[in-house]
Short mmCIF file of C-alpha atoms in Angstrom, two decimals:
data_model
loop_
_atom_site.label_atom_id
_atom_site.label_comp_id
_atom_site.label_asym_id
_atom_site.label_seq_id
_atom_site.Cartn_x
_atom_site.Cartn_y
_atom_site.Cartn_z
CA MET Q 1 50.60 162.50 35.86
CA LEU Q 2 47.36 163.96 34.55
CA ARG Q 3 44.46 163.88 37.00
CA ILE Q 4 40.81 163.46 36.06
CA GLY Q 5 40.02 166.65 37.95
CA ASP Q 6 42.19 168.57 35.49
CA ILE Q 7 39.62 168.04 32.74
CA SER Q 8 36.43 168.14 34.83
CA GLU Q 9 33.89 170.90 34.21
CA LYS Q 10 30.91 172.33 36.02
CA GLY Q 11 27.43 171.18 35.07
CA PRO Q 12 23.86 171.69 36.26
CA VAL Q 13 22.95 170.13 39.60
CA VAL Q 14 19.50 169.33 41.00
CA SER Q 15 18.28 168.00 44.34
CA LEU Q 16 16.43 164.80 45.17
CA THR Q 17 13.15 166.68 45.38
CA THR Q 18 13.49 168.31 41.96
CA LYS Q 19 10.58 167.15 39.81
CA SER Q 20 11.16 165.28 36.58
CA SER Q 21 9.22 168.02 34.76
CA GLU Q 22 11.89 170.56 35.83
CA VAL Q 23 14.65 168.28 34.58
CA ASN Q 24 12.75 167.94 31.30
CA THR Q 25 12.68 171.73 31.01
CA LEU Q 26 16.47 171.89 31.53
CA PHE Q 27 17.07 169.37 28.77
CA GLU Q 28 14.72 171.28 26.43
CA ASN Q 29 16.31 174.67 27.17
CA TYR Q 30 19.89 173.34 26.81
CA PRO Q 31 19.90 170.95 23.81
CA HIS Q 32 23.62 170.15 24.18
CA LEU Q 33 23.22 169.07 27.79
CA GLU Q 34 23.79 165.32 28.10
CA GLY Q 35 23.24 164.79 31.81
CA ILE Q 36 22.52 166.32 35.20
CA VAL Q 37 23.99 165.41 38.59
CA VAL Q 38 21.69 164.93 41.57
CA ALA Q 39 23.28 166.04 44.85
CA VAL Q 40 22.47 166.45 48.53
CA GLU Q 41 24.47 169.13 50.37
CA ASN Q 42 26.89 169.17 47.43
CA LYS Q 43 27.49 165.43 47.65
CA PRO Q 44 26.53 163.48 44.49
CA VAL Q 45 23.88 160.81 45.03
CA GLY Q 46 22.71 160.19 41.49
CA LEU Q 47 22.95 161.02 37.80
CA VAL Q 48 20.31 161.64 35.14
CA MET Q 49 21.49 161.13 31.57
CA LYS Q 50 19.24 162.60 28.86
CA ALA Q 51 18.93 159.41 26.80
CA GLN Q 52 17.96 157.27 29.78
CA PHE Q 53 15.62 159.95 31.14
CA TYR Q 54 13.59 160.09 27.93
CA ARG Q 55 13.65 156.33 27.61
CA LYS Q 56 11.86 156.05 30.95
CA ILE Q 57 9.53 158.98 30.34
CA SER Q 58 8.49 157.71 26.91
CA SER Q 59 7.72 154.19 28.13
CA LYS Q 60 4.12 153.11 28.59
CA TYR Q 61 2.63 155.16 31.43
CA GLY Q 62 6.11 156.68 31.98
CA PHE Q 63 5.03 160.27 31.43
CA ASP Q 64 2.12 160.02 33.89
CA LEU Q 65 4.14 157.98 36.36
CA PHE Q 66 7.30 160.11 36.59
CA MET Q 67 6.82 163.62 35.19
CA GLY Q 68 5.21 165.17 38.23
CA ARG Q 69 7.29 163.26 40.77
CA PRO Q 70 10.83 163.69 42.24
CA ILE Q 71 13.80 162.93 40.02
CA GLU Q 72 15.12 160.35 42.50
CA LEU Q 73 12.61 157.89 40.99
CA VAL Q 74 14.30 158.21 37.59
CA MET Q 75 17.97 158.85 38.37
CA ASP Q 76 20.79 156.32 38.31
CA THR Q 77 21.76 155.77 41.95
CA THR Q 78 25.13 154.17 41.15
CA PRO Q 79 26.98 156.48 38.75
CA LEU Q 80 30.74 156.27 38.37
CA ILE Q 81 32.11 158.66 41.02
CA VAL Q 82 35.87 159.27 41.14
CA ASP Q 83 38.25 161.44 43.10
CA TYR Q 84 39.71 164.63 41.63
CA TYR Q 85 43.27 163.27 41.97
CA ASP Q 86 42.67 159.90 40.26
CA GLU Q 87 44.79 159.31 37.15
CA ILE Q 88 42.95 159.76 33.86
CA THR Q 89 44.13 156.38 32.57
CA LYS Q 90 42.81 154.65 35.68
CA VAL Q 91 39.44 156.40 35.41
CA SER Q 92 39.15 155.59 31.70
CA SER Q 93 39.67 151.91 32.47
CA HIS Q 94 36.81 151.98 35.00
CA ALA Q 95 34.59 153.94 32.61
CA MET Q 96 35.15 151.56 29.71
CA ASN Q 97 34.40 148.54 31.89
CA ARG Q 98 30.86 149.71 32.67
CA SER Q 99 27.80 147.99 31.24
CA GLN Q 100 26.76 148.93 27.70
CA GLU Q 101 23.82 151.02 28.88
CA LYS Q 102 26.09 153.15 31.09
CA LEU Q 103 29.09 153.28 28.78
CA TYR Q 104 28.55 156.90 27.69
CA ASP Q 105 27.36 158.29 31.03
CA TYR Q 106 29.15 161.20 32.67
CA VAL Q 107 31.96 160.47 35.10
CA VAL Q 108 31.19 162.36 38.32
CA VAL Q 109 34.24 163.97 39.98
CA THR Q 110 34.48 164.76 43.70
CA ARG Q 111 37.08 166.42 45.87
CA GLN Q 112 37.00 165.58 49.59
CA HIS Q 113 33.72 163.78 48.86
CA GLU Q 114 32.03 166.95 47.57
CA LEU Q 115 30.91 167.47 44.00
CA CYS Q 116 33.60 169.05 41.86
CA GLY Q 117 32.31 168.53 38.32
CA ILE Q 118 31.70 166.04 35.55
CA VAL Q 119 33.68 164.60 32.64
CA SER Q 120 31.97 163.47 29.45
CA ILE Q 121 33.20 160.32 27.74
CA LYS Q 122 33.90 162.38 24.63
CA ASN Q 123 36.27 164.69 26.50
CA LEU Q 124 37.83 161.74 28.32
CA LEU Q 125 38.61 159.96 25.05
CA ILE Q 126 39.99 163.14 23.48
CA LYS Q 127 42.34 163.65 26.43
CA LEU Q 128 43.38 159.98 26.37
CA ALA Q 129 44.23 160.32 22.67
CA GLU Q 130 46.37 163.37 23.46
CA ILE Q 131 48.17 161.41 26.18
CA GLN Q 132 48.87 158.56 23.78
CA VAL Q 133 50.20 160.94 21.13
CA ASN Q 134 52.47 162.65 23.66
CA LYS Q 135 53.63 159.27 24.94
CA ALA Q 136 54.48 158.18 21.40
CA MET Q 137 56.44 161.40 20.86
CA TYR Q 138 58.61 160.84 23.93
CA THR Q 139 59.07 157.06 23.93
CA ASN Q 140 61.52 154.95 22.00
CA PRO Q 141 59.63 153.39 19.06
CA LEU Q 142 61.53 150.10 19.31
CA SER Q 143 61.30 149.33 23.03
CA GLY Q 144 58.30 151.47 23.97
CA LEU Q 145 60.29 152.77 26.95
CA PRO Q 146 60.58 156.50 27.79
CA GLY Q 147 63.19 158.28 25.69
CA ASN Q 148 65.68 161.06 26.39
CA VAL Q 149 63.18 163.83 27.11
CA LEU Q 150 61.47 161.83 29.85
CA ILE Q 151 64.77 160.47 31.16
CA GLU Q 152 66.05 164.01 31.58
CA LYS Q 153 62.82 165.11 33.27
CA LYS Q 154 63.03 162.23 35.74
CA MET Q 155 66.64 162.99 36.57
CA LEU Q 156 65.85 166.66 37.12
CA ASP Q 157 63.07 165.63 39.51
CA TYR Q 158 65.61 163.70 41.59
CA LEU Q 159 68.24 166.43 41.44
CA SER Q 160 65.75 169.05 42.62
CA ASN Q 161 65.08 167.02 45.77
CA SER Q 162 68.37 166.64 47.64
CA ASN Q 163 66.73 164.45 50.30
CA GLN Q 164 65.67 161.78 47.79
CA PRO Q 165 68.20 158.94 47.50
CA PHE Q 166 68.75 157.48 44.06
CA SER Q 167 70.86 154.97 42.17
CA LEU Q 168 71.27 155.48 38.45
CA LEU Q 169 72.11 152.39 36.40
CA TYR Q 170 73.55 153.12 32.97
CA ILE Q 171 73.25 149.87 31.00
CA ASP Q 172 75.14 149.18 27.79
CA LEU Q 173 75.46 146.06 25.61
CA ASP Q 174 79.00 144.91 24.84
CA HIS Q 175 79.79 143.43 21.40
CA PHE Q 176 76.33 144.35 20.11
CA LYS Q 177 77.67 145.77 16.82
CA GLU Q 178 79.39 142.49 15.98
CA TYR Q 179 76.22 140.60 16.89
CA ASN Q 180 74.25 142.74 14.43
CA ASP Q 181 76.86 142.11 11.73
CA ILE Q 182 76.53 138.33 12.05
CA TYR Q 183 72.91 137.81 13.04
CA GLY Q 184 71.33 140.81 11.32
CA PHE Q 185 69.51 143.92 12.49
CA ASN Q 186 66.17 142.18 12.89
CA LYS Q 187 67.63 139.76 15.43
CA GLY Q 188 69.48 142.66 17.03
CA ASP Q 189 66.22 144.59 17.44
CA LEU Q 190 64.63 141.55 19.06
CA LEU Q 191 67.52 141.39 21.52
CA LEU Q 192 67.04 145.06 22.41
CA LYS Q 193 63.34 144.40 22.99
CA GLU Q 194 64.36 141.49 25.21
CA ILE Q 195 66.51 143.85 27.30
CA SER Q 196 63.58 146.23 27.73
CA SER Q 197 61.43 143.28 28.78
CA ILE Q 198 64.01 142.20 31.35
CA LEU Q 199 64.29 145.68 32.82
CA SER Q 200 60.52 146.05 32.97
CA LYS Q 201 60.19 142.69 34.71
CA VAL Q 202 62.96 143.24 37.25
CA ILE Q 203 62.43 146.94 37.91
CA LEU Q 204 58.85 147.94 37.21
CA ASN Q 205 57.21 144.71 38.40
CA MET Q 206 59.33 144.07 41.48
CA GLU Q 207 60.46 147.47 42.70
CA LEU Q 208 58.93 150.58 44.29
CA SER Q 209 56.47 152.78 42.44
CA ASN Q 210 58.97 155.59 41.93
CA THR Q 211 61.37 153.49 39.86
CA PHE Q 212 62.11 154.41 36.26
CA VAL Q 213 63.30 152.57 33.16
CA GLY Q 214 64.30 154.45 30.01
CA HIS Q 215 65.85 153.76 26.61
CA ILE Q 216 68.50 156.32 25.69
CA GLY Q 217 68.80 154.87 22.19
CA GLY Q 218 70.58 152.05 20.41
CA ASP Q 219 71.90 149.60 22.99
CA ASP Q 220 71.94 152.11 25.88
CA PHE Q 221 69.36 151.96 28.67
CA VAL Q 222 68.95 153.69 32.01
CA VAL Q 223 67.34 152.65 35.30
CA ILE Q 224 66.71 154.96 38.25
CA LEU Q 225 66.02 153.49 41.68
CA PRO Q 226 64.71 155.58 44.62
CA HIS Q 227 67.26 154.02 47.01
CA HIS Q 228 70.85 152.78 47.21
CA GLY Q 229 70.07 149.05 47.25
CA PHE Q 230 71.23 148.45 43.70
CA HIS Q 231 73.34 145.30 44.23
CA GLN Q 232 70.50 142.78 44.17
CA ILE Q 233 68.82 144.59 41.28
CA CYS Q 234 71.97 144.49 39.14
CA GLN Q 235 72.44 140.81 39.92
CA LEU Q 236 68.83 140.03 38.97
CA ILE Q 237 69.18 141.90 35.68
CA ILE Q 238 72.35 140.03 34.75
CA THR Q 239 70.94 136.66 35.82
CA GLU Q 240 67.76 137.18 33.80
CA PHE Q 241 69.80 138.40 30.83
CA ASN Q 242 71.95 135.26 30.89
CA ILE Q 243 68.89 133.00 30.95
CA ARG Q 244 67.32 134.66 27.93
CA LEU Q 245 70.49 135.33 25.90
CA LYS Q 246 70.90 131.68 24.94
CA HIS Q 247 67.86 131.90 22.67
CA TYR Q 248 69.58 134.56 20.52
CA TYR Q 249 72.54 132.39 19.45
CA HIS Q 250 72.97 129.32 17.32
CA GLU Q 251 73.82 126.27 19.42
CA THR Q 252 77.42 126.12 18.15
CA ASP Q 253 78.11 129.79 18.94
CA TRP Q 254 76.57 129.41 22.39
CA LYS Q 255 78.75 126.38 23.18
CA ASN Q 256 81.88 128.11 21.85
CA LYS Q 257 81.10 131.27 23.84
CA PHE Q 258 82.22 133.39 20.89
CA ILE Q 259 81.43 134.21 17.26
CA TYR Q 260 83.76 134.90 14.35
CA ALA Q 261 83.24 138.46 13.21
CA LYS Q 262 85.07 141.60 12.19
CA ASP Q 263 86.18 143.62 15.19
CA ARG Q 264 86.18 147.42 15.27
CA ASN Q 265 89.53 147.40 13.46
CA GLY Q 266 88.05 145.43 10.56
CA GLN Q 267 89.93 142.24 11.45
CA HIS Q 268 88.19 138.84 11.75
CA ASN Q 269 88.48 137.64 15.32
CA LYS Q 270 86.79 135.61 17.99
CA ILE Q 271 84.23 138.01 19.44
CA PRO Q 272 82.78 137.24 22.89
CA LEU Q 273 79.04 136.84 23.25
CA VAL Q 274 76.97 139.94 24.01
CA SER Q 275 77.25 140.98 27.65
CA LEU Q 276 75.99 143.76 29.90
CA SER Q 277 78.00 146.62 31.35
CA ILE Q 278 76.12 148.38 34.15
CA ALA Q 279 77.64 151.62 35.43
CA VAL Q 280 76.10 152.69 38.73
CA VAL Q 281 76.10 156.24 40.11
CA THR Q 282 74.44 157.05 43.44
CA ASN Q 283 74.02 160.14 45.60
CA GLN Q 284 74.83 158.19 48.75
CA HIS Q 285 77.99 160.21 49.40
CA THR Q 286 77.74 163.17 47.01
CA GLN Q 287 74.93 165.49 45.96
CA TYR Q 288 75.01 166.16 42.22
CA LEU Q 289 73.88 169.45 40.73
CA THR Q 290 73.56 168.66 37.05
CA ILE Q 291 72.76 165.75 34.76
CA ASP Q 292 76.03 166.41 32.95
CA GLU Q 293 78.00 165.59 36.12
CA ILE Q 294 76.29 162.24 36.45
CA SER Q 295 76.61 161.46 32.74
CA LYS Q 296 80.37 162.02 32.75
CA ILE Q 297 80.89 159.80 35.80
CA ALA Q 298 78.64 157.08 34.33
CA ALA Q 299 80.59 157.18 31.06
CA ASN Q 300 83.90 156.70 32.93
CA VAL Q 301 82.51 153.84 35.01
CA LYS Q 302 81.17 152.18 31.86
CA LYS Q 303 84.72 152.14 30.46
CA GLU Q 304 85.84 150.25 33.57
CA CYS Q 305 83.01 147.76 33.09
CA LYS Q 306 84.05 147.06 29.52
CA LYS Q 307 87.50 145.95 30.68
CA HIS Q 308 85.90 142.86 32.23
CA VAL Q 309 85.02 139.66 30.40
CA GLY Q 310 81.32 138.94 30.64
CA SER Q 311 78.59 140.97 32.28
CA CYS Q 312 79.39 143.09 35.31
CA TYR Q 313 78.31 146.12 37.27
CA ILE Q 314 80.52 148.72 38.91
CA CYS Q 315 79.49 151.50 41.28
CA HIS Q 316 81.43 154.73 41.38
CA ASP Q 317 82.41 155.88 44.86
CA ALA Q 318 82.29 159.68 44.69
CA ILE Q 319 84.29 160.05 47.94
CA LYS Q 320 87.29 158.46 46.24
CA PRO Q 321 87.21 159.66 42.65
CA ASN Q 322 89.98 157.29 41.56
CA CYS Q 323 88.38 154.23 43.11
CA CYS Q 324 85.42 152.18 42.06
CA GLU Q 325 83.43 149.67 44.08
CA LYS Q 326 83.47 146.62 41.82
CA GLU Q 327 81.19 143.64 41.57
CA THR Q 328 81.92 141.43 38.61
CA ILE Q 329 79.55 138.70 37.49
CA ILE Q 330 80.73 136.43 34.69
CA THR Q 331 77.75 135.17 32.73
CA HIS Q 332 79.28 133.20 29.88
#
């Protein structure tokens, strides 16, 4: 998370009693200066932007009225003031929602209520563009969900904190290849987008802030929960999937609960409708040291899931390596 304070910079500061003529001198001596913060005991109370300053000074009687008097008569008393630790995206949203006349004003940054610096809109937009480029580099272009680099980073964050409980849900679509063969890749892509929508709805909109949803690639997704209460979440995912899946089949196929397609051996067979296999790995009983450990266990549990007809989830019990805690939900 990038904080607004990370891109703040120092700028000139004046007091309430500073005369407008002195501010004028600062603007004349530093042509690239866009604004000046007004502070009392290092606490920001106002902002003077060059364009607005000269607009007031150049108005009828403005020069005579303001130039020899304190800057507090000219300054904006309600600038956008944010905390050092506020997220850049959050601050940019506030900045862009200001009135037109304030749209390009500095953002004033404080830490513990004291002046820390300013951020120009130009620098804010540049940094936002960088964030968007980086996000595009590390997200799956189809689903828009974080890809493998960010998935690995999130897992390492959990593994580095042995006190943080987690449940990893490795989600795979069964019979997706055959679906693509019959309905086409465009429809298949739409189904994958539907899965990402379901996960975002169930996980990101209903769960804790530290949850994570990622797209490994193809028809493989991952969810990380900051607790061991995965049962209800898995059930919600499967229920929501079943509701939406109907719209991706012709009426006849949906009623039959199968399609005719070539299986992986090249033989035409009745192929079940697409279903979900959710392999669950938690650190409730075992602390894992590497991502590779978790990946191998998840892969084995996924094989168990695929033995079941319809969607199901299975949780691996690390205390008994040869035993799995099973919860099967038939959705077709």
